[in-house]
Tab-separated table of C-alpha atoms in Angstrom:
chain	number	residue	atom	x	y	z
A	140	UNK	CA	3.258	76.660	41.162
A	141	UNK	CA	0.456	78.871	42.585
A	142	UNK	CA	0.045	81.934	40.656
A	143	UNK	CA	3.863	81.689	39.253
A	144	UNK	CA	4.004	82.888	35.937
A	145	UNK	CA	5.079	80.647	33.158
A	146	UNK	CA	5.853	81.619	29.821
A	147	UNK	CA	6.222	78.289	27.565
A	148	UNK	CA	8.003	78.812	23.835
A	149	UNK	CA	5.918	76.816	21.381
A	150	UNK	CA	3.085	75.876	23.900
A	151	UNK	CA	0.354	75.342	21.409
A	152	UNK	CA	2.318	72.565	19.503
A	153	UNK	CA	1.818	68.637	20.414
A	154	UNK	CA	3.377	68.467	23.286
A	155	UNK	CA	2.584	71.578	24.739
A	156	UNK	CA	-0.913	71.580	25.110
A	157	UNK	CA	-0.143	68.738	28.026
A	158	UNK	CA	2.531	70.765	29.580
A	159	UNK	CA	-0.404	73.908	29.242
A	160	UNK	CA	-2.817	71.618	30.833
A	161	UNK	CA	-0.399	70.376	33.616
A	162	UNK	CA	0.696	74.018	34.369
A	163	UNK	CA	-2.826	75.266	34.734
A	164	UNK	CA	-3.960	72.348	36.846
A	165	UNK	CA	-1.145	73.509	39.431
A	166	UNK	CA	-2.376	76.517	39.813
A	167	UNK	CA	0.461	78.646	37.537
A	168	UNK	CA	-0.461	81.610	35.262
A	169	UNK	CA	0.148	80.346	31.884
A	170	UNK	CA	1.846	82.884	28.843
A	171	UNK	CA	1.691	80.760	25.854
A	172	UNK	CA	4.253	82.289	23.302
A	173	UNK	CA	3.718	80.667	19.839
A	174	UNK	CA	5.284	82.749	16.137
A	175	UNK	CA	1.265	82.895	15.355
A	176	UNK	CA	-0.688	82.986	18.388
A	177	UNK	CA	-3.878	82.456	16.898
A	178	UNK	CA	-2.575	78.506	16.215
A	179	UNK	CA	-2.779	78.497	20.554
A	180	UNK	CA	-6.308	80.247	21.340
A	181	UNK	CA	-7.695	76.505	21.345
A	182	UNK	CA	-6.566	76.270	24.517
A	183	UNK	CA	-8.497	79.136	26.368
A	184	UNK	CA	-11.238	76.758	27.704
A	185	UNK	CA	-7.801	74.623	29.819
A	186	UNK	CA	-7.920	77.419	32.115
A	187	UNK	CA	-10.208	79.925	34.398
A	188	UNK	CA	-10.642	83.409	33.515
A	189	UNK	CA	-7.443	85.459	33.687
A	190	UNK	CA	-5.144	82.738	33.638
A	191	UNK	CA	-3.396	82.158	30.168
A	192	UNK	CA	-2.013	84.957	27.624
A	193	UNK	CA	-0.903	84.337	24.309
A	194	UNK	CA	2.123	86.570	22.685
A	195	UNK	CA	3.936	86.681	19.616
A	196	UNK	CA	7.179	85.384	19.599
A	197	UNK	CA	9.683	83.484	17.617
A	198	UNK	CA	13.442	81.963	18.666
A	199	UNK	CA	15.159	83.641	15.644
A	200	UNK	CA	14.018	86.711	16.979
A	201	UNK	CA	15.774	87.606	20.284
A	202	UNK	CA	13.299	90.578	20.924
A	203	UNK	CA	10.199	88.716	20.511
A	204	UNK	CA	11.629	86.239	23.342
A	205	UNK	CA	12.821	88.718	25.297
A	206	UNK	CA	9.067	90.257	25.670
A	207	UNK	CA	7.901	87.064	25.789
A	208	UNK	CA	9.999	86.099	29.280
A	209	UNK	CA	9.503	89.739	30.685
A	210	UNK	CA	8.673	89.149	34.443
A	211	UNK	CA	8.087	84.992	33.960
A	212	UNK	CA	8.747	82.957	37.204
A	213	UNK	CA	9.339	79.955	34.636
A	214	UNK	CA	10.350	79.688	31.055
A	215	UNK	CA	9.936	76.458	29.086
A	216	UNK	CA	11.585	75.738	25.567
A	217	UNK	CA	9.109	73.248	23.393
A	218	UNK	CA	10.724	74.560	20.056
A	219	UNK	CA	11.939	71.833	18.115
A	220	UNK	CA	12.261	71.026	14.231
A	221	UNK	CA	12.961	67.353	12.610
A	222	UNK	CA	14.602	69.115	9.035
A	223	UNK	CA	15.410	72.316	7.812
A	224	UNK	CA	17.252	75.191	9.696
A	225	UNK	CA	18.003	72.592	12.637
A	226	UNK	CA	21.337	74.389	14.219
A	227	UNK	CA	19.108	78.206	14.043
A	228	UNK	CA	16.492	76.665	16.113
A	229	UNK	CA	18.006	74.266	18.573
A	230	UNK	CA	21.082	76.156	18.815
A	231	UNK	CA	21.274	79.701	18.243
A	232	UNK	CA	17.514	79.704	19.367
A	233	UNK	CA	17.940	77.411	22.701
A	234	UNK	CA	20.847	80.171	23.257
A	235	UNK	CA	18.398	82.867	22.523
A	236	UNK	CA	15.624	81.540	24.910
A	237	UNK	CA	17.997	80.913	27.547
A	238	UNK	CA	19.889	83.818	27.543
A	239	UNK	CA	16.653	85.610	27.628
A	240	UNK	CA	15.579	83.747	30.503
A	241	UNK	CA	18.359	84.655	32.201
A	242	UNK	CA	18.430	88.277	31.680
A	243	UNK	CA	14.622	88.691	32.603
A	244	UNK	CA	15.850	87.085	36.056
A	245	UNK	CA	13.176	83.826	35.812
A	246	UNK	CA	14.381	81.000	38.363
A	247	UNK	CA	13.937	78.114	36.386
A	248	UNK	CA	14.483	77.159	32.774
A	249	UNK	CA	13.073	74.070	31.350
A	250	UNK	CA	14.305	72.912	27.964
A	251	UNK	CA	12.937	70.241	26.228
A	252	UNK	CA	15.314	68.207	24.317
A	253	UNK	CA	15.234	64.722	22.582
A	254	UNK	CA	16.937	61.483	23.611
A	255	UNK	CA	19.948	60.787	21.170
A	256	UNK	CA	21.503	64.380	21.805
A	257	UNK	CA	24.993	64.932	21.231
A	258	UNK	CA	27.622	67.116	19.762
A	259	UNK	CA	29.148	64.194	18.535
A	260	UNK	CA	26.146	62.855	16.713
A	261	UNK	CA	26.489	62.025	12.741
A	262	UNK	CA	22.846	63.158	12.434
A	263	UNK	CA	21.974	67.041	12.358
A	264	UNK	CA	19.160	66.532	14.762
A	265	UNK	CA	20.982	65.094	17.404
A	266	UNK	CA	24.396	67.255	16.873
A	267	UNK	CA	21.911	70.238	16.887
A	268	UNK	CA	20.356	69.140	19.783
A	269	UNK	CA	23.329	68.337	21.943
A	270	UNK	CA	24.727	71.566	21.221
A	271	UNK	CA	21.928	73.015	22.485
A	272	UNK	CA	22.294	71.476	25.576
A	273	UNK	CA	25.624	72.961	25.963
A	274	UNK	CA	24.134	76.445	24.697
A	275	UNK	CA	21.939	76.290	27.208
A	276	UNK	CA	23.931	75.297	30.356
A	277	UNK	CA	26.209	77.850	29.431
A	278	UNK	CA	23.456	80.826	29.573
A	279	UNK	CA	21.042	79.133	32.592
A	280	UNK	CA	23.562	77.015	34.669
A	281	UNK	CA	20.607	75.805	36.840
A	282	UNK	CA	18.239	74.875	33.610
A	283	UNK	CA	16.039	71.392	33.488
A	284	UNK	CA	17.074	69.400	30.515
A	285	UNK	CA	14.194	67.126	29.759
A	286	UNK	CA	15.430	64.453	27.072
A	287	UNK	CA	11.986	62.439	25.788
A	288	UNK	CA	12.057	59.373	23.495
A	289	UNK	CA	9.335	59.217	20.433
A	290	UNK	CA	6.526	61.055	22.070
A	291	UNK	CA	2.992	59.504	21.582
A	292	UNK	CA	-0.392	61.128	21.862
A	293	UNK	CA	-3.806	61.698	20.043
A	294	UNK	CA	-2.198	64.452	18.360
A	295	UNK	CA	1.255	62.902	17.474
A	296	UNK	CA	2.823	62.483	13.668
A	297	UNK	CA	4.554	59.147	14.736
A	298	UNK	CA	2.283	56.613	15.632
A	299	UNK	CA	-1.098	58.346	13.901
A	300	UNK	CA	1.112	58.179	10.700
A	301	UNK	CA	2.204	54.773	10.950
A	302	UNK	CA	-1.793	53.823	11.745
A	303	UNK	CA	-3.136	55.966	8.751
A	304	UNK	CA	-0.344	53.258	6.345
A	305	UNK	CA	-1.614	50.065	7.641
A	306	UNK	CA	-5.267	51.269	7.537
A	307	UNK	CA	-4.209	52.516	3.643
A	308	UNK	CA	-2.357	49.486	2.317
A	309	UNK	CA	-2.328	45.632	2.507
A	310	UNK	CA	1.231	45.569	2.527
A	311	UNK	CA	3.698	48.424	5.025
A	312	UNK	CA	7.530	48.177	4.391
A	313	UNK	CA	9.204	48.776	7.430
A	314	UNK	CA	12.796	50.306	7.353
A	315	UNK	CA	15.421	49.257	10.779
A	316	UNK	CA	12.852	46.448	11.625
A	317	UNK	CA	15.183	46.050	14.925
A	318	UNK	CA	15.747	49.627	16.072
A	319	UNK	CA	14.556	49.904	19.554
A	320	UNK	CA	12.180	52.980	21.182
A	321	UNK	CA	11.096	53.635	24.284
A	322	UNK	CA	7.885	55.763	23.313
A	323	UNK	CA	6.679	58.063	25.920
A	324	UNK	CA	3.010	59.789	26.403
A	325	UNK	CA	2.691	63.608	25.853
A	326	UNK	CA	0.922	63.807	29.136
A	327	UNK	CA	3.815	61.994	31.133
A	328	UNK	CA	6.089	64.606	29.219
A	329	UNK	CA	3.786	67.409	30.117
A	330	UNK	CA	3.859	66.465	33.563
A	331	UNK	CA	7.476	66.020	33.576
A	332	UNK	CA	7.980	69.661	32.425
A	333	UNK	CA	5.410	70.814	35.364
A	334	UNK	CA	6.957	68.804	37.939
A	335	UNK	CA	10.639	70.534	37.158
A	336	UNK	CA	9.301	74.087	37.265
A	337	UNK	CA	7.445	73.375	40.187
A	338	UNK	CA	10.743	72.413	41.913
A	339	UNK	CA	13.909	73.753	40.663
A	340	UNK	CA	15.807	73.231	43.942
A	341	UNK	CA	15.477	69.683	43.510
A	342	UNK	CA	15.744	69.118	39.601
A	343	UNK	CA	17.277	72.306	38.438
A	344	UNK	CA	21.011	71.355	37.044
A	345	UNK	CA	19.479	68.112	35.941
A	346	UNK	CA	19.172	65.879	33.039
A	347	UNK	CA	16.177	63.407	32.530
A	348	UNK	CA	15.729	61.299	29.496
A	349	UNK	CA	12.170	60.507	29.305
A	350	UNK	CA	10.926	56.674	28.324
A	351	UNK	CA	7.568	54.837	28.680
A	352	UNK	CA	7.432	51.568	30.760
A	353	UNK	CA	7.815	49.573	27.069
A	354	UNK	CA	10.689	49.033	24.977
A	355	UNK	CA	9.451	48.096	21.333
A	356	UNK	CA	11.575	47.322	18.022
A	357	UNK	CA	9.839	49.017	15.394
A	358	UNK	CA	8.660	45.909	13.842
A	359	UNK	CA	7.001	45.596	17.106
A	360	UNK	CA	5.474	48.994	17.376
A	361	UNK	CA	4.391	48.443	13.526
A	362	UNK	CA	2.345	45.344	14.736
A	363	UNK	CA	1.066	46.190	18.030
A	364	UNK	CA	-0.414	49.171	15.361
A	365	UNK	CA	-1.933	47.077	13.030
A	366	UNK	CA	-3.334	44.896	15.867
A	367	UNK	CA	-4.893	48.144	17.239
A	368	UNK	CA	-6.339	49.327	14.040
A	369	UNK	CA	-7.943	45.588	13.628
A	370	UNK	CA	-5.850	45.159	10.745
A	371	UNK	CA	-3.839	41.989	9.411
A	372	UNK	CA	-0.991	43.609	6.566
A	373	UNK	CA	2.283	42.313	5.233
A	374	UNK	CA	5.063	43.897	7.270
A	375	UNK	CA	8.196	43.753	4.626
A	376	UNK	CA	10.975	44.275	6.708
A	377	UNK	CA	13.949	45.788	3.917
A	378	UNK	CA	16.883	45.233	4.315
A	379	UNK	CA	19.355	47.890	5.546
A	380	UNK	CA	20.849	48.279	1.826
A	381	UNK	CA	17.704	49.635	0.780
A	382	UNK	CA	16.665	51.705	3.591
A	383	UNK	CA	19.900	53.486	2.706
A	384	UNK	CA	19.197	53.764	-0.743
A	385	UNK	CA	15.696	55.215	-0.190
A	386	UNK	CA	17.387	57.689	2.253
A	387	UNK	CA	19.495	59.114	-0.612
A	388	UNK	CA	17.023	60.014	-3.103
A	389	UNK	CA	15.569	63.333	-3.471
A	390	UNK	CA	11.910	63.551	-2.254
A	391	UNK	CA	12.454	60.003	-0.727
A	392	UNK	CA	9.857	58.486	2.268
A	393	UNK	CA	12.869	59.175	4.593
A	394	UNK	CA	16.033	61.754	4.493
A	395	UNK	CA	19.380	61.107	5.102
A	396	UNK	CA	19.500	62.140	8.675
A	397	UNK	CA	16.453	60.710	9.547
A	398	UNK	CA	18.116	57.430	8.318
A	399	UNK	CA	21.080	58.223	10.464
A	400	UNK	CA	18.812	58.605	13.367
A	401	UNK	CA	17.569	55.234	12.984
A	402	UNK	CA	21.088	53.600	13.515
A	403	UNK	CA	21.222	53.413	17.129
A	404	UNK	CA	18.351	52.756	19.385
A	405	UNK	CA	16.011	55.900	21.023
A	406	UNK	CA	15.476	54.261	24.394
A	407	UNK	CA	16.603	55.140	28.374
A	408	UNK	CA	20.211	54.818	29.462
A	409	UNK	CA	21.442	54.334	32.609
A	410	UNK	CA	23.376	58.013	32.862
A	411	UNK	CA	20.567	59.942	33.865
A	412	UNK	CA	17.191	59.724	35.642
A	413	UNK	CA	13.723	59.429	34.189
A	414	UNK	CA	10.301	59.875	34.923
A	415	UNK	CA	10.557	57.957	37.924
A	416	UNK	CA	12.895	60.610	39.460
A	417	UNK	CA	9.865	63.357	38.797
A	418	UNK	CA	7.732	60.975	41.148
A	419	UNK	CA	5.328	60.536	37.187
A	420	UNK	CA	4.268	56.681	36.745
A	421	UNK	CA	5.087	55.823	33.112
A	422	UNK	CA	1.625	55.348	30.843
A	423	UNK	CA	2.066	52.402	28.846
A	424	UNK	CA	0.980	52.997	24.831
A	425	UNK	CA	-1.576	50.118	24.989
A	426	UNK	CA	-2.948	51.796	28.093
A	427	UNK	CA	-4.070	54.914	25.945
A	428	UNK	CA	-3.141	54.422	22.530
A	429	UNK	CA	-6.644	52.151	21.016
A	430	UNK	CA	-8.633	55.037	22.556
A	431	UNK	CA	-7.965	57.056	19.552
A	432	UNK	CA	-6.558	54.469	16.823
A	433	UNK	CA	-9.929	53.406	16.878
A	434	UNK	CA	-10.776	55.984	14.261
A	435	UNK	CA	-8.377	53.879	12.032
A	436	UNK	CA	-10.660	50.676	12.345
A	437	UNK	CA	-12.378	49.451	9.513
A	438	UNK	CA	-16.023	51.139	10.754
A	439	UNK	CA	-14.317	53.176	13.356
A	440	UNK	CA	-16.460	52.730	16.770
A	441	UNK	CA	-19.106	50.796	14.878
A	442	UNK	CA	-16.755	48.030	14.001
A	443	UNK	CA	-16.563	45.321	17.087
A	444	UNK	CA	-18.469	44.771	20.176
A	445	UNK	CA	-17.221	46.359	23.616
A	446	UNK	CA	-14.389	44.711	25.180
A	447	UNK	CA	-16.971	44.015	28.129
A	448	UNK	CA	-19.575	41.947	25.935
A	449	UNK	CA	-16.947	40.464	23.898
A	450	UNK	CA	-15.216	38.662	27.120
């Protein structure tokens, strides 16, 4: 990746600050393209002098991507929405990136998916997303398609928001108790995404669903949470005829297609490789995750001895 100019679409969000820090650290000249780039200038200080740029650019508007690919060895698509205009963005603007990509004449194409893609989905999200798969291969034959499961990090609205509950309430309802995830840490996924631009030969054409070492219900995940935080709450698990009703009322905790997401589980299959296959050891969520839950703890830092003393 020495030198090799990368130009990643939505590189300031979550998980693109990892794949920014992964890029840099392999040498590659990094052109962070974000619809307000000011939102991205946070990550200056990840690299030396000279070697990130920031442009304007947006996936619903093809001429903003197409300056924002112009002479890029790489291009990486991070843009992803959970509601709203899901088919213009992970459709129509995976096309847009990738026929882009293609046109500028960049030799690999990265595009960052979600486990639970497919055309055939009953959920938006993952119809939109599968689509976009197929959007994709057809404009970039030779494009990366990394698929990730719940994606965890300092920075993430999944776990943080889960934590910020128990810490607020003595009792957390808990809807599809059973559902299974896989969750997966940003920097595993950022290295993931540097690993297949640094060798398309070898994992361009290719589809990797992305999964940490730990499969958790999320009545587990909820716990191993609360234990994290230092909390004890009631975990009421409902009951699947009241998930669904909650799911169909306007302004509800949780919308329809979210709920639809939530019927089958958002772990690793056996159909394509993983992180394994990028040569990235998995990071477990209890090897990372109390490092910044702590701030959740009743007295934050203040509020237990060290694990050392304690033992």
């Amino acid at each position: 990746m020495n030198n090799k100019l990368v130009t990643l679409i939505g590189g300031g969000g979550f998980v693109g600050r990892y794949a920014v820090r992964a890029l840099l650290a392999a040498g590659a000249r990094v052109r962070i393209a974000q619809r307000d780039p000011r939102h991205a200038w946070f990550l200056k200080t990840q690299g030396n002098l000279g070697q990130t740029q920031f442009v304007a650019a947006d996936v619903i508007r093809p001429d903003t991507i197409a300056r924002a690919v112009a002479g890029a060895d790489v291009v990486v698509n991070l843009v992803g929405v959970l509601a709203g205009a899901v088919d213009r963005i992970h459709v129509d603007g995976a096309r847009t990136v990738a026929e882009a990509a293609a046109q500028a004449g960049a030799g690999t194409l990265v595009h960052v998916s979600a486990i639970g893609a497919d055309a055939a989905s009953k959920s938006a999200y993952g119809r939109s997303k599968g689509e976009g798969e197929a959007a994709v291969r057809a404009a970039f034959a030779q494009a990366t398609i990394l698929r990730p499961s719940i994606v965890f990090g300092r920075e993430d609205q999944f776990v943080n928001r889960f934590a910020g509950m128990i810490a607020a309430s003595p009792i957390v309802p808990v809807l599809r108790a059973p559902v299974r995830f896989q969750p997966v840490f940003a920097g595993d996924v950022g290295a993931a995404i540097a690993a297949a631009a640094g060798d398309p030969g070898r994992f361009g054409g290719r589809t990797f669903a992305l999964g940490g070492p730990d499969i958790l219900s999320m009545g587990e995940l909820i716990r191993f949470i609360a234990d994290a935080v230092g909390r004890s709450p009631t975990i009421l698990e409902l009951p699947d005829a009241i998930g669904s009703m909650l799911a169909s009322l306007p302004g509800g905790p949780i919308t329809r297609d979210q709920w639809l997401m939530l019927q089958q589980d958002n772990i690793v299959g056996t159909e394509t490789d993983g992180l394994d296959a990028l040569g990235i050891a998995a990071t477990p969520l209890a090897a990372v995750a109390p490092d910044w839950l702590v701030r959740f703890r009743r007295q934050g830092r203040f509020g237990r001895r060290s694990v050392e003393q304690a033992a």
